[in-house]
Amino acid sequence: MKPRPVPPLSSRGREEATPEALAAGAFPAVRLRRNRRTEWARRLVAEHTLSPADLIWPLFVVDGHGRRVAVDSMPGVDRLSVDLVVEAAEQAVALGIPALALFPYTDPKLRTEDAREALNPDNLVCRATRAIRKAGIDIGIVLDVALDPYTSHGHDGLMRGDTILNDETLVALTRQALVQVEAGCDIIAPSDMMDGRVGAIRAGLEAAGHTSAQIMSYAAKYASAFYGPFRDATGATGALKGDKRTYQMDPANSDEALREVALDLAEGADMIMVKPGLPYLDIVRRVKETFGVPTFAYQVSGEYAMLMAAAERGWLDGNKVVMESLIGFKRAGASGILTYFAPRAARLLAAGG
Ligand code: PBG
């Protein structure tokens, strides 16, 4: 009997790199660890990158001067008076962050059924916007359009009985958008989820000659419990009666998100947002693949609170989970991320991390 040739290498637990194996892309010809072995090689083959230019920093504005009020459920996040918002805007520019999103903590006395403070050209977000403009700081300013910081019931729209009124709310939202653009805001971000709001706001802006105001629509905004700490920060927690499920989306739905996005684009949105972030990365991916438009994700207050709480206890490495979560958004297809971690991430990036 002819002795069988000793199979090369297999005695050492390895397979042969036959031409067939090479063609099939099989081990050991293919070893994906080769490209992971060194730091420089990992950088060279990275499919996605994060830069400060991907970040929008949300800030909370409060009345007063030189005032900084901590948000208990968001460690490290303070509500800032207008002068300190201007300082933060300067910091953001220094860090390479292209835009800020401003949200007000409205005095409960100014919250009414008709949300009239939303239309006050001297309300907190308008004052902060004007102050940043006056200081000549070259940064994008994003302002929400929604009535919830201004209503006594904490809902995003006007109410009759238990009903959130859609069409009546559109009139108020359009006026709110105009007031904000006139204060110097660049990007109007409708977050109210009324039907037809983007079209109404766009028509109002065009009619007033504000043809270059951008709209970043919270197109796929879910009725989420992850907004809890934000509602603390804006003072809406105590005010809110019931929930927002008659206008914000059901977390069970994904096809519906595409319909929302299609409508908002048709109505004149320039950019789309998905919110919350990490639990909805599938939506980011579908929106980006379907429409190929600038698609943003909001890493919301509850996501921030979760990571901070675990990091504070030493259960997670804070810096690492921040960066990992942010690159996750980019991998899913996001053009950029609204995140309370924006300055921290920008500093880490500057330090090479
Ligand atoms: C207002 C608004 C909310 C958030 C952004 N704009 C809260 C809500 O809809 O109740 C949430 C942001 C966050 O949780 O960080 N309509």
PDB file of C-alpha atoms in Angstrom, residues 56-308:
ATOM      1  CA  ILE A  56     -24.640  68.840  17.655  1.00  0.00           C
ATOM      2  CA  TRP A  57     -24.558  69.901  21.297  1.00  0.00           C
ATOM      3  CA  PRO A  58     -27.945  70.342  23.052  1.00  0.00           C
ATOM      4  CA  LEU A  59     -27.964  72.978  25.816  1.00  0.00           C
ATOM      5  CA  PHE A  60     -30.594  74.044  28.333  1.00  0.00           C
ATOM      6  CA  VAL A  61     -31.153  77.751  28.878  1.00  0.00           C
ATOM      7  CA  VAL A  62     -32.340  79.238  32.174  1.00  0.00           C
ATOM      8  CA  ASP A  63     -33.153  82.775  33.283  1.00  0.00           C
ATOM      9  CA  GLY A  64     -30.606  84.918  35.139  1.00  0.00           C
ATOM     10  CA  HIS A  65     -26.973  85.909  34.799  1.00  0.00           C
ATOM     11  CA  GLY A  66     -23.900  83.837  35.594  1.00  0.00           C
ATOM     12  CA  ARG A  67     -26.306  81.094  36.544  1.00  0.00           C
ATOM     13  CA  ARG A  68     -25.654  77.376  36.248  1.00  0.00           C
ATOM     14  CA  VAL A  69     -28.285  74.969  37.586  1.00  0.00           C
ATOM     15  CA  ALA A  70     -27.525  71.246  37.645  1.00  0.00           C
ATOM     16  CA  VAL A  71     -29.978  68.742  36.168  1.00  0.00           C
ATOM     17  CA  ASP A  72     -30.116  65.960  38.772  1.00  0.00           C
ATOM     18  CA  SER A  73     -30.978  63.182  36.343  1.00  0.00           C
ATOM     19  CA  MET A  74     -28.229  64.280  33.914  1.00  0.00           C
ATOM     20  CA  PRO A  75     -24.955  64.453  35.857  1.00  0.00           C
ATOM     21  CA  GLY A  76     -22.547  66.863  34.166  1.00  0.00           C
ATOM     22  CA  VAL A  77     -25.323  68.766  32.361  1.00  0.00           C
ATOM     23  CA  ASP A  78     -26.264  72.218  33.677  1.00  0.00           C
ATOM     24  CA  ARG A  79     -28.960  74.633  32.639  1.00  0.00           C
ATOM     25  CA  LEU A  80     -27.104  77.824  31.678  1.00  0.00           C
ATOM     26  CA  SER A  81     -28.097  81.463  31.717  1.00  0.00           C
ATOM     27  CA  VAL A  82     -27.806  83.310  28.389  1.00  0.00           C
ATOM     28  CA  ASP A  83     -24.304  84.727  29.114  1.00  0.00           C
ATOM     29  CA  LEU A  84     -23.018  81.229  29.889  1.00  0.00           C
ATOM     30  CA  VAL A  85     -24.669  79.838  26.758  1.00  0.00           C
ATOM     31  CA  VAL A  86     -22.585  82.359  24.800  1.00  0.00           C
ATOM     32  CA  GLU A  87     -19.454  81.040  26.542  1.00  0.00           C
ATOM     33  CA  ALA A  88     -20.487  77.486  25.719  1.00  0.00           C
ATOM     34  CA  ALA A  89     -20.943  78.500  22.076  1.00  0.00           C
ATOM     35  CA  GLU A  90     -17.368  79.825  22.063  1.00  0.00           C
ATOM     36  CA  GLN A  91     -16.143  76.565  23.562  1.00  0.00           C
ATOM     37  CA  ALA A  92     -18.064  74.598  20.946  1.00  0.00           C
ATOM     38  CA  VAL A  93     -16.388  76.535  18.138  1.00  0.00           C
ATOM     39  CA  ALA A  94     -12.972  75.930  19.709  1.00  0.00           C
ATOM     40  CA  LEU A  95     -13.768  72.211  19.834  1.00  0.00           C
ATOM     41  CA  GLY A  96     -14.920  72.102  16.203  1.00  0.00           C
ATOM     42  CA  ILE A  97     -18.566  71.413  17.025  1.00  0.00           C
ATOM     43  CA  PRO A  98     -20.626  72.920  14.180  1.00  0.00           C
ATOM     44  CA  ALA A  99     -23.987  73.472  15.873  1.00  0.00           C
ATOM     45  CA  LEU A 100     -25.866  73.883  19.139  1.00  0.00           C
ATOM     46  CA  ALA A 101     -29.476  72.966  19.927  1.00  0.00           C
ATOM     47  CA  LEU A 102     -31.031  75.225  22.570  1.00  0.00           C
ATOM     48  CA  PHE A 103     -33.914  74.254  24.862  1.00  0.00           C
ATOM     49  CA  PRO A 104     -35.526  76.471  27.488  1.00  0.00           C
ATOM     50  CA  TYR A 105     -36.311  75.879  31.124  1.00  0.00           C
ATOM     51  CA  THR A 106     -39.463  77.975  31.187  1.00  0.00           C
ATOM     52  CA  ASP A 107     -40.647  79.496  34.458  1.00  0.00           C
ATOM     53  CA  PRO A 108     -43.875  77.639  35.414  1.00  0.00           C
ATOM     54  CA  LYS A 109     -45.598  81.050  35.657  1.00  0.00           C
ATOM     55  CA  LEU A 110     -45.031  81.547  31.922  1.00  0.00           C
ATOM     56  CA  ARG A 111     -46.586  78.212  30.949  1.00  0.00           C
ATOM     57  CA  THR A 112     -50.125  78.645  29.686  1.00  0.00           C
ATOM     58  CA  GLU A 113     -52.867  76.713  27.892  1.00  0.00           C
ATOM     59  CA  ASP A 114     -52.156  78.649  24.685  1.00  0.00           C
ATOM     60  CA  ALA A 115     -48.324  78.479  24.974  1.00  0.00           C
ATOM     61  CA  ARG A 116     -48.047  82.191  24.231  1.00  0.00           C
ATOM     62  CA  GLU A 117     -44.476  82.354  25.554  1.00  0.00           C
ATOM     63  CA  ALA A 118     -43.460  80.266  22.495  1.00  0.00           C
ATOM     64  CA  LEU A 119     -44.323  83.301  20.365  1.00  0.00           C
ATOM     65  CA  ASN A 120     -42.524  85.840  22.537  1.00  0.00           C
ATOM     66  CA  PRO A 121     -39.539  87.176  20.560  1.00  0.00           C
ATOM     67  CA  ASP A 122     -37.830  87.713  23.926  1.00  0.00           C
ATOM     68  CA  ASN A 123     -38.278  84.207  25.282  1.00  0.00           C
ATOM     69  CA  LEU A 124     -35.196  82.399  26.564  1.00  0.00           C
ATOM     70  CA  VAL A 125     -34.172  80.573  23.397  1.00  0.00           C
ATOM     71  CA  CYS A 126     -34.640  83.703  21.259  1.00  0.00           C
ATOM     72  CA  ARG A 127     -32.588  85.770  23.715  1.00  0.00           C
ATOM     73  CA  ALA A 128     -29.831  83.162  23.764  1.00  0.00           C
ATOM     74  CA  THR A 129     -29.853  82.962  19.973  1.00  0.00           C
ATOM     75  CA  ARG A 130     -29.602  86.727  19.617  1.00  0.00           C
ATOM     76  CA  ALA A 131     -26.792  86.875  22.162  1.00  0.00           C
ATOM     77  CA  ILE A 132     -24.770  84.288  20.232  1.00  0.00           C
ATOM     78  CA  ARG A 133     -25.389  86.190  16.998  1.00  0.00           C
ATOM     79  CA  LYS A 134     -24.485  89.495  18.636  1.00  0.00           C
ATOM     80  CA  ALA A 135     -21.206  88.011  19.862  1.00  0.00           C
ATOM     81  CA  GLY A 136     -20.453  87.161  16.223  1.00  0.00           C
ATOM     82  CA  ILE A 137     -19.911  83.468  16.928  1.00  0.00           C
ATOM     83  CA  ASP A 138     -19.928  81.420  13.749  1.00  0.00           C
ATOM     84  CA  ILE A 139     -21.966  78.410  14.842  1.00  0.00           C
ATOM     85  CA  GLY A 140     -25.214  76.816  13.682  1.00  0.00           C
ATOM     86  CA  ILE A 141     -28.165  77.270  15.996  1.00  0.00           C
ATOM     87  CA  VAL A 142     -30.916  74.653  16.046  1.00  0.00           C
ATOM     88  CA  LEU A 143     -34.191  75.466  17.794  1.00  0.00           C
ATOM     89  CA  ASP A 144     -37.024  73.018  18.446  1.00  0.00           C
ATOM     90  CA  VAL A 145     -40.457  73.884  17.225  1.00  0.00           C
ATOM     91  CA  ALA A 146     -42.957  72.368  19.637  1.00  0.00           C
ATOM     92  CA  LEU A 147     -45.097  73.876  22.349  1.00  0.00           C
ATOM     93  CA  ASP A 148     -44.212  71.591  25.269  1.00  0.00           C
ATOM     94  CA  PRO A 149     -41.779  73.931  27.056  1.00  0.00           C
ATOM     95  CA  TYR A 150     -44.521  76.563  27.079  1.00  0.00           C
ATOM     96  CA  THR A 151     -47.808  74.738  27.744  1.00  0.00           C
ATOM     97  CA  SER A 152     -49.302  74.345  31.220  1.00  0.00           C
ATOM     98  CA  HIS A 153     -50.203  70.721  30.357  1.00  0.00           C
ATOM     99  CA  GLY A 154     -46.751  69.856  28.987  1.00  0.00           C
ATOM    100  CA  HIS A 155     -47.983  68.639  25.589  1.00  0.00           C
ATOM    101  CA  ASP A 156     -46.417  69.625  22.280  1.00  0.00           C
ATOM    102  CA  GLY A 157     -49.706  70.893  20.854  1.00  0.00           C
ATOM    103  CA  LEU A 158     -52.740  72.911  21.860  1.00  0.00           C
ATOM    104  CA  MET A 159     -55.487  70.955  23.637  1.00  0.00           C
ATOM    105  CA  ARG A 160     -59.228  70.852  23.864  1.00  0.00           C
ATOM    106  CA  GLY A 161     -60.354  68.506  26.637  1.00  0.00           C
ATOM    107  CA  ASP A 162     -58.108  65.462  26.278  1.00  0.00           C
ATOM    108  CA  THR A 163     -57.411  65.991  22.590  1.00  0.00           C
ATOM    109  CA  ILE A 164     -54.246  67.449  21.092  1.00  0.00           C
ATOM    110  CA  LEU A 165     -55.499  69.683  18.287  1.00  0.00           C
ATOM    111  CA  ASN A 166     -53.526  69.164  15.099  1.00  0.00           C
ATOM    112  CA  ASP A 167     -54.509  71.943  12.715  1.00  0.00           C
ATOM    113  CA  GLU A 168     -54.847  74.677  15.346  1.00  0.00           C
ATOM    114  CA  THR A 169     -51.370  73.738  16.581  1.00  0.00           C
ATOM    115  CA  LEU A 170     -49.910  74.190  13.086  1.00  0.00           C
ATOM    116  CA  VAL A 171     -50.761  77.888  13.198  1.00  0.00           C
ATOM    117  CA  ALA A 172     -48.904  78.317  16.498  1.00  0.00           C
ATOM    118  CA  LEU A 173     -45.913  76.261  15.339  1.00  0.00           C
ATOM    119  CA  THR A 174     -45.550  78.329  12.176  1.00  0.00           C
ATOM    120  CA  ARG A 175     -45.545  81.542  14.195  1.00  0.00           C
ATOM    121  CA  GLN A 176     -43.061  80.030  16.648  1.00  0.00           C
ATOM    122  CA  ALA A 177     -40.734  79.106  13.762  1.00  0.00           C
ATOM    123  CA  LEU A 178     -40.898  82.644  12.370  1.00  0.00           C
ATOM    124  CA  VAL A 179     -40.106  84.206  15.738  1.00  0.00           C
ATOM    125  CA  GLN A 180     -37.114  81.884  16.104  1.00  0.00           C
ATOM    126  CA  VAL A 181     -35.734  82.473  12.617  1.00  0.00           C
ATOM    127  CA  GLU A 182     -36.105  86.204  13.135  1.00  0.00           C
ATOM    128  CA  ALA A 183     -34.029  85.887  16.320  1.00  0.00           C
ATOM    129  CA  GLY A 184     -31.210  84.392  14.221  1.00  0.00           C
ATOM    130  CA  CYS A 185     -31.801  80.648  14.377  1.00  0.00           C
ATOM    131  CA  ASP A 186     -30.460  78.738  11.343  1.00  0.00           C
ATOM    132  CA  ILE A 187     -32.170  75.379  11.671  1.00  0.00           C
ATOM    133  CA  ILE A 188     -35.784  74.906  12.676  1.00  0.00           C
ATOM    134  CA  ALA A 189     -36.320  71.481  14.212  1.00  0.00           C
ATOM    135  CA  PRO A 190     -40.006  70.574  14.442  1.00  0.00           C
ATOM    136  CA  SER A 191     -40.263  68.008  17.236  1.00  0.00           C
ATOM    137  CA  ASP A 192     -44.004  68.130  17.823  1.00  0.00           C
ATOM    138  CA  MET A 193     -45.131  65.299  15.479  1.00  0.00           C
ATOM    139  CA  MET A 194     -48.277  67.082  14.310  1.00  0.00           C
ATOM    140  CA  ASP A 195     -49.348  66.060  10.796  1.00  0.00           C
ATOM    141  CA  GLY A 196     -48.478  68.651   8.162  1.00  0.00           C
ATOM    142  CA  ARG A 197     -46.188  70.745  10.365  1.00  0.00           C
ATOM    143  CA  VAL A 198     -43.188  70.763   8.054  1.00  0.00           C
ATOM    144  CA  GLY A 199     -45.332  71.944   5.122  1.00  0.00           C
ATOM    145  CA  ALA A 200     -47.005  74.623   7.219  1.00  0.00           C
ATOM    146  CA  ILE A 201     -43.694  75.898   8.607  1.00  0.00           C
ATOM    147  CA  ARG A 202     -41.997  75.823   5.192  1.00  0.00           C
ATOM    148  CA  ALA A 203     -44.873  77.792   3.624  1.00  0.00           C
ATOM    149  CA  GLY A 204     -44.712  80.321   6.472  1.00  0.00           C
ATOM    150  CA  LEU A 205     -40.953  80.750   6.101  1.00  0.00           C
ATOM    151  CA  GLU A 206     -41.138  81.153   2.323  1.00  0.00           C
ATOM    152  CA  ALA A 207     -43.964  83.674   2.578  1.00  0.00           C
ATOM    153  CA  ALA A 208     -41.895  85.737   5.033  1.00  0.00           C
ATOM    154  CA  GLY A 209     -38.856  85.651   2.730  1.00  0.00           C
ATOM    155  CA  HIS A 210     -36.840  83.258   4.926  1.00  0.00           C
ATOM    156  CA  THR A 211     -35.987  81.090   1.963  1.00  0.00           C
ATOM    157  CA  SER A 212     -32.710  79.761   3.332  1.00  0.00           C
ATOM    158  CA  ALA A 213     -33.875  78.700   6.789  1.00  0.00           C
ATOM    159  CA  GLN A 214     -33.119  74.994   7.122  1.00  0.00           C
ATOM    160  CA  ILE A 215     -35.576  72.493   8.549  1.00  0.00           C
ATOM    161  CA  MET A 216     -34.272  69.468  10.403  1.00  0.00           C
ATOM    162  CA  SER A 217     -37.399  67.474  11.005  1.00  0.00           C
ATOM    163  CA  TYR A 218     -37.779  65.119  13.938  1.00  0.00           C
ATOM    164  CA  ALA A 219     -39.506  62.891  11.369  1.00  0.00           C
ATOM    165  CA  ALA A 220     -39.314  59.603  13.213  1.00  0.00           C
ATOM    166  CA  LYS A 221     -39.843  60.578  16.795  1.00  0.00           C
ATOM    167  CA  TYR A 222     -41.031  57.801  19.048  1.00  0.00           C
ATOM    168  CA  ALA A 223     -43.196  57.983  22.165  1.00  0.00           C
ATOM    169  CA  SER A 224     -40.280  57.072  24.403  1.00  0.00           C
ATOM    170  CA  ALA A 225     -39.604  56.776  28.093  1.00  0.00           C
ATOM    171  CA  PHE A 226     -35.989  57.749  27.342  1.00  0.00           C
ATOM    172  CA  TYR A 227     -36.993  61.445  27.340  1.00  0.00           C
ATOM    173  CA  GLY A 228     -37.525  61.450  31.111  1.00  0.00           C
ATOM    174  CA  PRO A 229     -34.400  63.407  32.164  1.00  0.00           C
ATOM    175  CA  PHE A 230     -34.967  65.996  29.385  1.00  0.00           C
ATOM    176  CA  ARG A 231     -38.395  66.683  30.815  1.00  0.00           C
ATOM    177  CA  ASP A 232     -36.729  67.230  34.196  1.00  0.00           C
ATOM    178  CA  ALA A 233     -34.255  69.622  32.585  1.00  0.00           C
ATOM    179  CA  THR A 234     -36.950  71.690  30.875  1.00  0.00           C
ATOM    180  CA  GLY A 235     -39.259  71.539  33.886  1.00  0.00           C
ATOM    181  CA  ALA A 236     -41.959  69.663  31.945  1.00  0.00           C
ATOM    182  CA  THR A 237     -42.029  66.553  34.146  1.00  0.00           C
ATOM    183  CA  GLY A 238     -44.452  67.903  36.717  1.00  0.00           C
ATOM    184  CA  ALA A 239     -46.537  69.619  34.063  1.00  0.00           C
ATOM    185  CA  LEU A 240     -47.071  66.706  31.678  1.00  0.00           C
ATOM    186  CA  LYS A 241     -50.497  65.125  31.915  1.00  0.00           C
ATOM    187  CA  GLY A 242     -50.764  61.670  30.355  1.00  0.00           C
ATOM    188  CA  ASP A 243     -48.411  60.626  27.585  1.00  0.00           C
ATOM    189  CA  LYS A 244     -47.618  61.573  23.995  1.00  0.00           C
ATOM    190  CA  ARG A 245     -48.756  58.400  22.263  1.00  0.00           C
ATOM    191  CA  THR A 246     -51.461  60.088  20.185  1.00  0.00           C
ATOM    192  CA  TYR A 247     -48.821  62.005  18.252  1.00  0.00           C
ATOM    193  CA  GLN A 248     -45.379  60.449  18.770  1.00  0.00           C
ATOM    194  CA  MET A 249     -44.704  57.111  17.078  1.00  0.00           C
ATOM    195  CA  ASP A 250     -45.267  53.631  18.459  1.00  0.00           C
ATOM    196  CA  PRO A 251     -41.884  51.955  19.181  1.00  0.00           C
ATOM    197  CA  ALA A 252     -43.274  48.840  17.481  1.00  0.00           C
ATOM    198  CA  ASN A 253     -43.225  50.528  14.048  1.00  0.00           C
ATOM    199  CA  SER A 254     -40.596  50.863  11.377  1.00  0.00           C
ATOM    200  CA  ASP A 255     -42.392  51.100   7.972  1.00  0.00           C
ATOM    201  CA  GLU A 256     -44.344  54.011   9.409  1.00  0.00           C
ATOM    202  CA  ALA A 257     -41.082  55.856  10.066  1.00  0.00           C
ATOM    203  CA  LEU A 258     -40.360  55.744   6.333  1.00  0.00           C
ATOM    204  CA  ARG A 259     -43.784  57.244   5.597  1.00  0.00           C
ATOM    205  CA  GLU A 260     -43.107  60.037   8.099  1.00  0.00           C
ATOM    206  CA  VAL A 261     -39.745  60.767   6.487  1.00  0.00           C
ATOM    207  CA  ALA A 262     -41.189  60.707   2.942  1.00  0.00           C
ATOM    208  CA  LEU A 263     -43.869  63.205   3.953  1.00  0.00           C
ATOM    209  CA  ASP A 264     -41.478  65.555   5.714  1.00  0.00           C
ATOM    210  CA  LEU A 265     -39.100  65.566   2.752  1.00  0.00           C
ATOM    211  CA  ALA A 266     -41.984  66.257   0.365  1.00  0.00           C
ATOM    212  CA  GLU A 267     -43.098  69.097   2.632  1.00  0.00           C
ATOM    213  CA  GLY A 268     -39.694  70.754   2.544  1.00  0.00           C
ATOM    214  CA  ALA A 269     -37.442  69.268   5.231  1.00  0.00           C
ATOM    215  CA  ASP A 270     -33.716  69.591   4.451  1.00  0.00           C
ATOM    216  CA  MET A 271     -32.566  67.065   7.046  1.00  0.00           C
ATOM    217  CA  ILE A 272     -34.198  64.247   8.931  1.00  0.00           C
ATOM    218  CA  MET A 273     -33.854  63.146  12.519  1.00  0.00           C
ATOM    219  CA  VAL A 274     -34.514  59.831  14.233  1.00  0.00           C
ATOM    220  CA  LYS A 275     -35.103  59.871  17.962  1.00  0.00           C
ATOM    221  CA  PRO A 276     -34.229  58.272  20.412  1.00  0.00           C
ATOM    222  CA  GLY A 277     -30.870  57.005  19.175  1.00  0.00           C
ATOM    223  CA  LEU A 278     -29.330  53.694  20.181  1.00  0.00           C
ATOM    224  CA  PRO A 279     -32.572  51.696  20.529  1.00  0.00           C
ATOM    225  CA  TYR A 280     -33.579  52.950  17.041  1.00  0.00           C
ATOM    226  CA  LEU A 281     -30.432  52.446  14.950  1.00  0.00           C
ATOM    227  CA  ASP A 282     -32.392  50.140  12.642  1.00  0.00           C
ATOM    228  CA  ILE A 283     -34.546  53.139  11.747  1.00  0.00           C
ATOM    229  CA  VAL A 284     -31.481  55.293  11.077  1.00  0.00           C
ATOM    230  CA  ARG A 285     -30.193  52.598   8.722  1.00  0.00           C
ATOM    231  CA  ARG A 286     -33.514  52.208   6.866  1.00  0.00           C
ATOM    232  CA  VAL A 287     -34.014  55.961   6.487  1.00  0.00           C
ATOM    233  CA  LYS A 288     -30.480  56.509   5.215  1.00  0.00           C
ATOM    234  CA  GLU A 289     -30.683  53.614   2.756  1.00  0.00           C
ATOM    235  CA  THR A 290     -34.136  54.507   1.494  1.00  0.00           C
ATOM    236  CA  PHE A 291     -33.761  58.259   1.067  1.00  0.00           C
ATOM    237  CA  GLY A 292     -30.047  59.041   1.058  1.00  0.00           C
ATOM    238  CA  VAL A 293     -30.640  62.387   2.742  1.00  0.00           C
ATOM    239  CA  PRO A 294     -28.807  63.976   5.688  1.00  0.00           C
ATOM    240  CA  THR A 295     -30.019  61.800   8.540  1.00  0.00           C
ATOM    241  CA  PHE A 296     -29.376  62.702  12.167  1.00  0.00           C
ATOM    242  CA  ALA A 297     -29.907  60.722  15.331  1.00  0.00           C
ATOM    243  CA  TYR A 298     -30.581  62.105  18.785  1.00  0.00           C
ATOM    244  CA  GLN A 299     -28.818  60.301  21.617  1.00  0.00           C
ATOM    245  CA  VAL A 300     -31.445  61.447  24.070  1.00  0.00           C
ATOM    246  CA  SER A 301     -31.332  62.377  27.727  1.00  0.00           C
ATOM    247  CA  GLY A 302     -32.210  58.881  28.991  1.00  0.00           C
ATOM    248  CA  GLU A 303     -29.388  57.351  26.970  1.00  0.00           C
ATOM    249  CA  TYR A 304     -27.016  59.927  28.440  1.00  0.00           C
ATOM    250  CA  ALA A 305     -28.309  59.220  31.959  1.00  0.00           C
ATOM    251  CA  MET A 306     -27.877  55.452  31.589  1.00  0.00           C
ATOM    252  CA  LEU A 307     -24.265  55.674  30.496  1.00  0.00           C
ATOM    253  CA  MET A 308     -23.420  58.316  33.102  1.00  0.00           C
TER     254      MET A 308
END
